[in-house]
């Protein structure tokens, strides 16, 4: 590698592991040569060298799957391109199931894989034994085969990527430690190293375990923490088949691959060991930790059960190395919030070899054009909040994070470590009333309420979970009577100033130049016409706009707006989330209940839908917003935090007369699904437009220029090739969650984006896009028969262009 340190480069990449080398390689592929990669020791010497080299394609969502799929394309051609032998082989993989519940998960996974373009199918246990001689299937109920999964040698693959980058004109310098990053007015302008200063325009943090410390140099939280990770390799075993398909036994937390005539045994334990509490030693290079056979026991026991040959085999080496994991076991990718031109590509959660090719390509696209070709919200660094760099939180969560990859991936699966972090002002009241809590973005939120004296805890299932009946009662209370839910977690932003209206008019597709007290639902679009977010905006004064967005996207949305306020504009944006609690009173009797607590005229004439005003409520004066995410008459109350508890108590007391029921997030979700309300991230993304999503009412093309308008004009002229539809299942028993394939006249045309049980409709309901390259019209959608694939069975479904419940949204305007 190069030893001379340049004094300037357009792009500086920090970290020479597989992600850093993939990023510099892909930057050169799109024409960048003024790129400098700095590695503190030697290429691949951090954690890359110790990886098992598995290339598994199917991940928990389409975005991460697409990143992993690309690795097969990229690594397959590296040797021919660079002359470096990578050891790449497409030897396939077999997933085995010890329980029927795991088989149900893999059946759903197989359908999802098909929708994502991955070949995967169930095979007989005999077929599995024939593919992997010596493997025992006596305790198994099923096996699934992925013929196109593969393996590669991490050490030579990273060297091949580095060679390819140098062939493309990039510079790689080893033995250089970055000590600081220089900013001016929040924009990157250089890095400091132990060997001198380097001027640059863009910095990419691919520092792996060191990524959190690099982030601290620019005040950006990079929430990852190291845990001990291990695998063992045996001496050669007679009878072992060369390059047998990788075997994954999620129930045993383990995987197995052939290695030099023996077996490599590794896995992801449910209770991991954090590492690095005192920091990472400065001399860390090809470093192994002390052997821990007690920690390895869970993998060894599974191995002895799966391969009896291991009983007499000799383990030649137990490799224990630290690797970094994130709180949700997903990567950290993209431009960091708060700093311009500081990109992140780390937090690979021990699947960096399989994902680095896709991450490097995505980062190169992001740097080049301002966005990746495919939306990547599940791995976007902006999903995290500043507090999540707290070292104690990360230490406690990594204990659980390691095992997430192989755990049962049940719907609504909750994390149990590092909780609670954020509690709403009424949290204890909810707990006293039997709340079972879920967590999002650190917030504890009532998921459902036990009303029968049963311990409020999640017992997960692919069918009807233990909260199903509780959720049904809460759901029907809102439909038929009145319910109260706490959504204090919702993000709340305040845009103010003489130019606030002009800034928002440019950002928003809808017309926000409305009178004080008017509430506007609006998409916020990118240049391609896709949803960057969707929000409600209330004009609370001539120069003040109150924005409400989702809890999980607050950092992203705040950063998105802040970056787009022109330097010469007299406007500011502030995050006021924690200044306000939000309590929602929803249902046909909400008006009657609230009239006991206020003298405000709540009639349609005096307080119409989509309006807001400060009003007396008990002894407080919250901002009352007449909107609904559950499809019923109701009000959302934004209450200064210190007033929230007395207001909650007053509503509960007045509600006794009306049979008021507390409502959790499970019911809120099923209510919004039944009514057809979209959710950003699942139903609408940066790749979906308002016209495709059936949200064209939120677009005002004639208001003047706004982001995405030209793209929408073209789409309206040219027509659609995909469109959102809703589905109900004819059979009342199966459940819909997400990613189930949609069949139109026997052909796959899309997949369910989100699903829930519609308790009023009496069946599962889902929404998803149907696709047709020749064009999608309403007639094309409804003039066909539909089925949804659920756990290997096609279930007949009815299609709807609008919600099957209250399609004209009349109940919110009663």
Coordinates of N, CA and C in Angstrom, one line a residue, residues 185-349:
X185 N -18.6 25.8 10.4 CA -20.1 26.0 10.2 C -20.8 24.7 10.0
X186 N -20.4 23.6 10.6 CA -21.1 22.4 10.5 C -20.8 21.6 9.2
X187 N -19.7 22.0 8.5 CA -19.4 21.3 7.2 C -18.0 20.8 7.3
X188 N -17.8 19.5 6.9 CA -16.4 18.9 6.9 C -15.5 19.7 6.1
X189 N -14.3 19.9 6.6 CA -13.2 20.5 5.7 C -11.9 19.9 5.9
X190 N -11.7 18.9 6.7 CA -10.4 18.2 6.8 C -10.4 17.2 8.0
X191 N -9.3 16.4 8.0 CA -9.0 15.5 9.1 C -7.6 15.8 9.6
X192 N -7.4 15.5 10.9 CA -6.1 15.5 11.5 C -5.7 14.1 11.8
X193 N -4.4 13.8 11.6 CA -3.9 12.5 11.8 C -2.6 12.6 12.7
X194 N -2.1 11.4 13.1 CA -0.9 11.4 13.9 C 0.3 11.7 13.0
X195 N 0.1 11.9 11.7 CA 1.2 12.2 10.8 C 1.0 13.5 10.0
X196 N -0.1 14.2 10.3 CA -0.3 15.5 9.6 C -1.7 15.8 9.3
X197 N -2.0 16.9 8.7 CA -3.3 17.4 8.4 C -3.7 17.1 6.9
X198 N -4.9 16.8 6.7 CA -5.4 16.5 5.3 C -6.7 17.3 5.1
X199 N -6.6 18.2 4.1 CA -7.8 18.9 3.7 C -8.7 18.0 2.8
X200 N -10.0 18.1 3.1 CA -11.0 17.3 2.3 C -12.4 17.9 2.3
X201 N -13.2 17.4 1.4 CA -14.6 17.9 1.4 C -15.6 16.9 2.1
X202 N -15.2 15.6 2.1 CA -16.1 14.6 2.6 C -15.3 13.6 3.4
X203 N -15.9 13.2 4.5 CA -15.3 12.2 5.4 C -16.4 11.0 5.5
X204 N -15.9 9.8 5.3 CA -16.7 8.6 5.5 C -16.2 7.8 6.7
X205 N -17.0 7.6 7.7 CA -16.6 6.9 8.9 C -16.9 5.4 8.7
X206 N -15.9 4.6 8.3 CA -16.0 3.2 8.2 C -15.1 2.5 9.2
X207 N -15.1 3.0 10.4 CA -14.1 2.6 11.4 C -14.5 1.4 12.3
X208 N -15.7 0.8 12.0 CA -16.1 -0.4 12.7 C -16.2 -0.1 14.2
X209 N -15.5 -0.9 15.0 CA -15.6 -0.8 16.5 C -15.2 0.6 16.9
X210 N -14.3 1.3 16.1 CA -13.9 2.6 16.5 C -14.8 3.7 16.0
X211 N -15.9 3.3 15.3 CA -16.8 4.3 14.7 C -17.4 5.2 15.7
X212 N -17.7 4.8 16.9 CA -18.4 5.7 17.9 C -17.4 6.8 18.3
X213 N -16.1 6.5 18.4 CA -15.1 7.5 18.8 C -14.9 8.5 17.6
X214 N -15.0 8.0 16.4 CA -14.9 8.9 15.2 C -16.1 9.8 15.2
X215 N -17.2 9.3 15.5 CA -18.4 10.2 15.5 C -18.3 11.3 16.6
X216 N -17.7 10.9 17.7 CA -17.6 11.9 18.8 C -16.7 13.1 18.4
X217 N -15.9 12.9 17.4 CA -15.0 14.0 16.9 C -15.8 15.1 16.3
X218 N -17.0 14.8 15.8 CA -17.9 15.8 15.1 C -19.2 16.0 15.9
X219 N -19.3 15.4 17.1 CA -20.5 15.5 17.9 C -21.7 14.7 17.4
X220 N -21.4 13.6 16.7 CA -22.5 12.8 16.1 C -22.5 11.4 16.9
X221 N -23.7 11.1 17.3 CA -23.8 9.8 18.0 C -23.8 8.6 17.0
X222 N -22.9 7.7 17.2 CA -22.8 6.5 16.5 C -23.0 5.3 17.4
X223 N -24.3 4.9 17.6 CA -24.5 3.9 18.7 C -24.2 2.5 18.4
X224 N -23.0 2.1 18.7 CA -22.5 0.7 18.6 C -21.6 0.4 19.7
X225 N -21.5 -0.9 20.0 CA -20.8 -1.4 21.2 C -20.2 -2.8 20.8
X226 N -19.1 -3.1 21.3 CA -18.4 -4.4 21.0 C -18.9 -5.4 22.0
X227 N -19.0 -6.6 21.4 CA -19.2 -7.8 22.2 C -18.3 -8.9 21.8
X228 N -18.0 -9.8 22.7 CA -17.1 -11.0 22.3 C -17.9 -11.9 21.3
X229 N -17.3 -12.2 20.2 CA -17.9 -13.1 19.2 C -16.9 -14.2 18.9
X230 N -17.4 -15.4 18.6 CA -16.5 -16.5 18.6 C -17.0 -17.6 17.6
X231 N -16.0 -18.3 17.1 CA -16.2 -19.5 16.4 C -15.1 -20.5 16.5
X232 N -15.3 -21.8 16.4 CA -14.3 -22.8 16.5 C -14.1 -23.6 15.2
X233 N -12.9 -24.0 15.0 CA -12.6 -24.8 13.8 C -12.0 -26.1 14.2
X234 N -12.5 -27.2 13.7 CA -11.9 -28.5 14.0 C -10.8 -28.9 13.1
X235 N -10.0 -29.9 13.5 CA -9.1 -30.5 12.6 C -9.9 -31.3 11.5
X236 N -9.3 -31.7 10.4 CA -10.0 -32.4 9.4 C -10.8 -33.6 9.9
X237 N -12.0 -33.8 9.4 CA -12.8 -35.0 9.9 C -13.1 -35.9 8.7
X238 N -12.8 -37.1 8.8 CA -13.0 -38.1 7.7 C -14.5 -38.1 7.4
X239 N -14.8 -38.1 6.1 CA -16.2 -38.2 5.6 C -16.9 -36.8 5.4
X240 N -16.2 -35.7 5.8 CA -16.9 -34.4 5.7 C -16.9 -34.0 4.2
X241 N -18.0 -33.6 3.7 CA -18.1 -33.2 2.3 C -17.5 -31.9 2.1
X242 N -16.7 -31.7 1.1 CA -16.0 -30.4 0.8 C -17.1 -29.4 0.3
X243 N -17.1 -28.2 0.9 CA -18.0 -27.1 0.6 C -19.4 -27.5 0.7
X244 N -19.8 -28.2 1.7 CA -21.2 -28.5 1.9 C -22.0 -27.2 2.2
X245 N -23.3 -27.2 1.9 CA -24.0 -25.9 2.1 C -24.0 -25.5 3.6
X246 N -23.8 -24.2 3.8 CA -23.8 -23.7 5.2 C -25.1 -24.1 5.9
X247 N -25.0 -24.6 7.1 CA -26.2 -25.1 7.8 C -26.4 -24.0 8.9
X248 N -27.7 -23.5 9.0 CA -28.1 -22.6 10.0 C -29.2 -23.2 10.9
X249 N -28.9 -23.3 12.1 CA -29.8 -23.9 13.1 C -30.2 -22.8 14.1
X250 N -31.2 -21.9 13.7 CA -31.5 -20.8 14.5 C -32.0 -21.2 15.9
X251 N -32.7 -22.4 16.0 CA -33.1 -22.8 17.3 C -31.9 -23.2 18.2
X252 N -30.9 -23.6 17.6 CA -29.6 -23.9 18.4 C -28.7 -22.7 18.4
X253 N -29.1 -21.6 17.9 CA -28.3 -20.3 17.9 C -27.0 -20.5 17.1
X254 N -26.9 -21.5 16.2 CA -25.6 -21.9 15.6 C -25.6 -22.0 14.1
X255 N -24.4 -21.9 13.5 CA -24.2 -22.2 12.1 C -23.0 -23.1 11.9
X256 N -22.9 -23.8 10.8 CA -21.9 -24.7 10.5 C -21.5 -24.6 9.1
X257 N -20.2 -24.6 8.8 CA -19.6 -24.6 7.4 C -18.4 -25.5 7.4
X258 N -18.1 -26.0 6.2 CA -16.9 -26.8 6.0 C -15.7 -25.8 6.0
X259 N -14.6 -26.2 6.7 CA -13.4 -25.4 6.7 C -12.2 -26.3 6.7
X260 N -11.5 -26.3 5.6 CA -10.2 -27.1 5.5 C -10.4 -28.5 5.9
X261 N -11.5 -29.1 5.5 CA -11.8 -30.5 5.8 C -12.4 -30.7 7.1
X262 N -12.5 -29.7 7.9 CA -13.2 -29.8 9.2 C -14.5 -29.0 9.2
X263 N -15.0 -28.7 10.4 CA -16.2 -28.0 10.5 C -15.9 -26.7 11.3
X264 N -16.4 -25.6 10.8 CA -16.4 -24.4 11.6 C -17.7 -24.2 12.3
X265 N -17.7 -24.0 13.6 CA -18.9 -23.8 14.4 C -19.0 -22.4 14.9
X266 N -20.1 -21.7 14.7 CA -20.2 -20.4 15.2 C -21.7 -20.1 15.5
X267 N -22.0 -18.9 15.9 CA -23.4 -18.6 16.1 C -23.6 -17.2 16.8
X268 N -24.8 -17.0 17.3 CA -25.2 -15.8 17.9 C -26.0 -16.1 19.1
X269 N -25.3 -16.0 20.3 CA -25.9 -16.4 21.5 C -26.9 -15.4 22.0
X270 N -28.0 -15.8 22.7 CA -29.0 -14.9 23.2 C -28.5 -14.0 24.4
X271 N -27.4 -14.4 25.1 CA -26.9 -13.6 26.2 C -25.4 -13.4 25.9
X272 N -25.0 -12.2 25.4 CA -23.7 -12.0 24.9 C -22.8 -11.3 26.0
X273 N -21.5 -11.3 25.7 CA -20.6 -10.6 26.7 C -20.1 -9.3 26.1
X274 N -20.5 -8.2 26.7 CA -19.9 -6.9 26.2 C -18.4 -6.9 26.4
X275 N -17.8 -6.1 25.5 CA -16.3 -6.0 25.6 C -15.9 -4.5 25.3
X276 N -14.8 -4.1 25.9 CA -14.2 -2.8 25.6 C -14.7 -1.7 26.5
X277 N -15.1 -2.1 27.7 CA -15.6 -1.0 28.7 C -14.5 0.0 29.0
X278 N -13.3 -0.4 28.9 CA -12.2 0.6 29.1 C -11.6 1.1 27.9
X279 N -12.3 0.9 26.8 CA -11.8 1.4 25.5 C -11.0 0.3 24.7
X280 N -10.7 0.6 23.5 CA -10.0 -0.4 22.6 C -8.5 -0.1 22.7
X281 N -7.7 -1.1 23.0 CA -6.2 -0.9 23.1 C -5.7 -0.3 21.9
X282 N -4.7 0.6 22.0 CA -4.1 1.3 20.9 C -3.4 0.3 19.9
X283 N -2.9 -0.8 20.5 CA -2.2 -1.7 19.6 C -3.0 -2.8 19.0
X284 N -4.3 -2.7 19.1 CA -5.3 -3.7 18.6 C -5.0 -3.9 17.1
X285 N -4.6 -5.2 16.8 CA -4.4 -5.6 15.4 C -4.3 -7.1 15.3
X286 N -5.2 -7.7 14.5 CA -5.3 -9.1 14.5 C -5.4 -9.7 15.9
X287 N -6.2 -9.0 16.8 CA -6.2 -9.4 18.2 C -7.3 -10.4 18.5
X288 N -6.9 -11.4 19.3 CA -7.8 -12.4 19.8 C -7.9 -12.2 21.3
X289 N -9.1 -12.5 21.8 CA -9.3 -12.5 23.3 C -9.2 -13.8 23.9
X290 N -9.2 -13.9 25.2 CA -9.1 -15.1 25.9 C -10.2 -16.1 25.6
X291 N -9.9 -17.4 25.5 CA -10.9 -18.4 25.2 C -11.9 -18.4 26.3
X292 N -13.2 -18.6 26.0 CA -14.2 -18.8 27.0 C -15.1 -19.9 26.6
X293 N -14.7 -21.1 27.1 CA -15.5 -22.3 26.7 C -16.9 -22.4 27.3
X294 N -17.1 -21.7 28.4 CA -18.4 -21.7 28.9 C -19.4 -20.9 28.0
X295 N -18.9 -19.8 27.5 CA -19.7 -19.0 26.6 C -19.9 -19.7 25.2
X296 N -19.0 -20.6 24.9 CA -19.1 -21.3 23.6 C -20.0 -22.6 23.8
X297 N -20.3 -22.9 25.0 CA -21.0 -24.2 25.2 C -22.3 -24.3 24.4
X298 N -23.1 -23.2 24.3 CA -24.4 -23.3 23.6 C -24.2 -23.7 22.1
X299 N -23.1 -23.3 21.5 CA -22.8 -23.7 20.1 C -22.3 -25.1 20.0
X300 N -21.5 -25.5 21.0 CA -20.9 -26.8 21.0 C -22.0 -27.9 21.2
X301 N -23.0 -27.6 22.1 CA -24.1 -28.5 22.4 C -24.9 -28.7 21.1
X302 N -25.2 -27.6 20.4 CA -26.0 -27.7 19.2 C -25.2 -28.5 18.1
X303 N -23.9 -28.3 18.1 CA -23.0 -29.0 17.1 C -23.0 -30.5 17.4
X304 N -22.9 -30.9 18.6 CA -22.9 -32.3 18.9 C -24.2 -33.0 18.6
X305 N -25.3 -32.2 18.7 CA -26.6 -32.8 18.3 C -26.7 -32.8 16.8
X306 N -26.2 -31.8 16.1 CA -26.4 -31.8 14.6 C -25.4 -32.6 13.9
X307 N -24.1 -32.8 14.4 CA -23.1 -33.6 13.8 C -22.5 -34.5 14.8
X308 N -22.9 -35.8 14.8 CA -22.3 -36.7 15.8 C -20.8 -36.9 15.6
X309 N -20.3 -36.6 14.4 CA -18.9 -36.7 14.2 C -18.0 -35.8 15.1
X310 N -18.7 -34.8 15.6 CA -17.9 -33.9 16.4 C -17.5 -34.5 17.8
X311 N -18.2 -35.5 18.2 CA -17.9 -36.1 19.5 C -16.5 -36.6 19.5
X312 N -15.9 -37.1 18.4 CA -14.5 -37.6 18.4 C -13.6 -36.6 17.7
X313 N -14.1 -35.4 17.2 CA -13.3 -34.5 16.5 C -12.5 -33.6 17.5
X314 N -11.4 -33.1 17.0 CA -10.5 -32.3 17.8 C -10.6 -30.8 17.3
X315 N -10.9 -29.9 18.2 CA -11.0 -28.5 17.9 C -9.6 -28.0 17.9
X316 N -9.2 -27.5 16.7 CA -7.8 -26.9 16.6 C -7.7 -25.5 17.1
X317 N -8.8 -24.8 17.0 CA -8.7 -23.3 17.4 C -10.1 -22.8 17.8
X318 N -10.2 -22.1 18.9 CA -11.4 -21.3 19.2 C -11.0 -19.8 19.1
X319 N -11.5 -19.2 18.1 CA -11.2 -17.8 17.9 C -12.3 -16.9 18.6
X320 N -11.8 -16.0 19.5 CA -12.7 -15.1 20.2 C -12.2 -13.7 19.9
X321 N -13.1 -12.9 19.2 CA -12.7 -11.6 18.8 C -13.9 -10.6 19.1
X322 N -13.6 -9.4 19.4 CA -14.7 -8.4 19.6 C -15.2 -7.9 18.2
X323 N -16.5 -7.8 18.2 CA -17.2 -7.1 17.0 C -18.3 -6.2 17.5
X324 N -18.5 -5.2 16.7 CA -19.5 -4.1 17.2 C -20.9 -4.5 16.7
X325 N -21.9 -4.2 17.6 CA -23.3 -4.4 17.4 C -24.1 -3.1 17.7
X326 N -25.2 -2.9 17.0 CA -26.0 -1.8 17.2 C -27.2 -2.2 18.1
X327 N -28.0 -1.2 18.7 CA -29.1 -1.6 19.5 C -30.2 -2.4 18.9
X328 N -30.4 -2.3 17.6 CA -31.4 -3.0 16.9 C -30.9 -4.0 15.9
X329 N -29.6 -4.3 15.9 CA -29.0 -5.3 15.0 C -29.1 -4.9 13.6
X330 N -29.2 -3.6 13.2 CA -29.2 -3.2 11.9 C -28.0 -2.2 11.7
X331 N -27.6 -2.0 10.4 CA -26.4 -1.2 10.2 C -26.6 0.3 10.4
X332 N -25.5 1.0 10.3 CA -25.5 2.5 10.4 C -25.0 3.0 9.1
X333 N -25.8 3.6 8.2 CA -25.4 4.0 6.9 C -26.0 5.3 6.6
X334 N -25.2 6.2 5.9 CA -25.8 7.4 5.4 C -25.1 8.7 5.9
X335 N -25.6 9.8 5.5 CA -25.1 11.1 6.0 C -25.6 11.4 7.4
X336 N -24.7 11.6 8.3 CA -25.1 11.8 9.7 C -25.9 13.1 9.9
X337 N -26.8 13.1 10.8 CA -27.6 14.3 11.1 C -26.7 15.4 11.8
X338 N -26.9 16.6 11.4 CA -26.2 17.7 12.1 C -24.9 18.2 11.5
X339 N -24.3 17.3 10.6 CA -23.0 17.7 10.0 C -23.1 17.4 8.5
X340 N -22.7 18.3 7.7 CA -22.7 18.2 6.3 C -21.5 17.5 5.8
X341 N -21.7 16.5 4.9 CA -20.6 15.7 4.3 C -19.8 14.8 5.2
X342 N -20.5 14.4 6.3 CA -19.9 13.3 7.2 C -20.8 12.1 7.0
X343 N -20.3 11.1 6.4 CA -21.0 9.9 6.1 C -20.6 8.7 7.0
X344 N -21.5 7.8 7.2 CA -21.2 6.7 8.1 C -21.5 5.3 7.4
X345 N -20.6 4.4 7.6 CA -20.9 3.0 7.1 C -20.2 2.0 8.1
X346 N -20.9 1.8 9.2 CA -20.4 0.9 10.2 C -21.5 0.2 11.0
X347 N -21.2 -0.5 12.1 CA -22.2 -1.2 12.8 C -22.8 -2.4 12.0
X348 N -21.9 -3.3 11.6 CA -22.3 -4.3 10.7 C -22.8 -5.6 11.4
X349 N -22.8 -5.6 12.8 CA -23.4 -6.7 13.5 C -23.0 -8.1 13.1

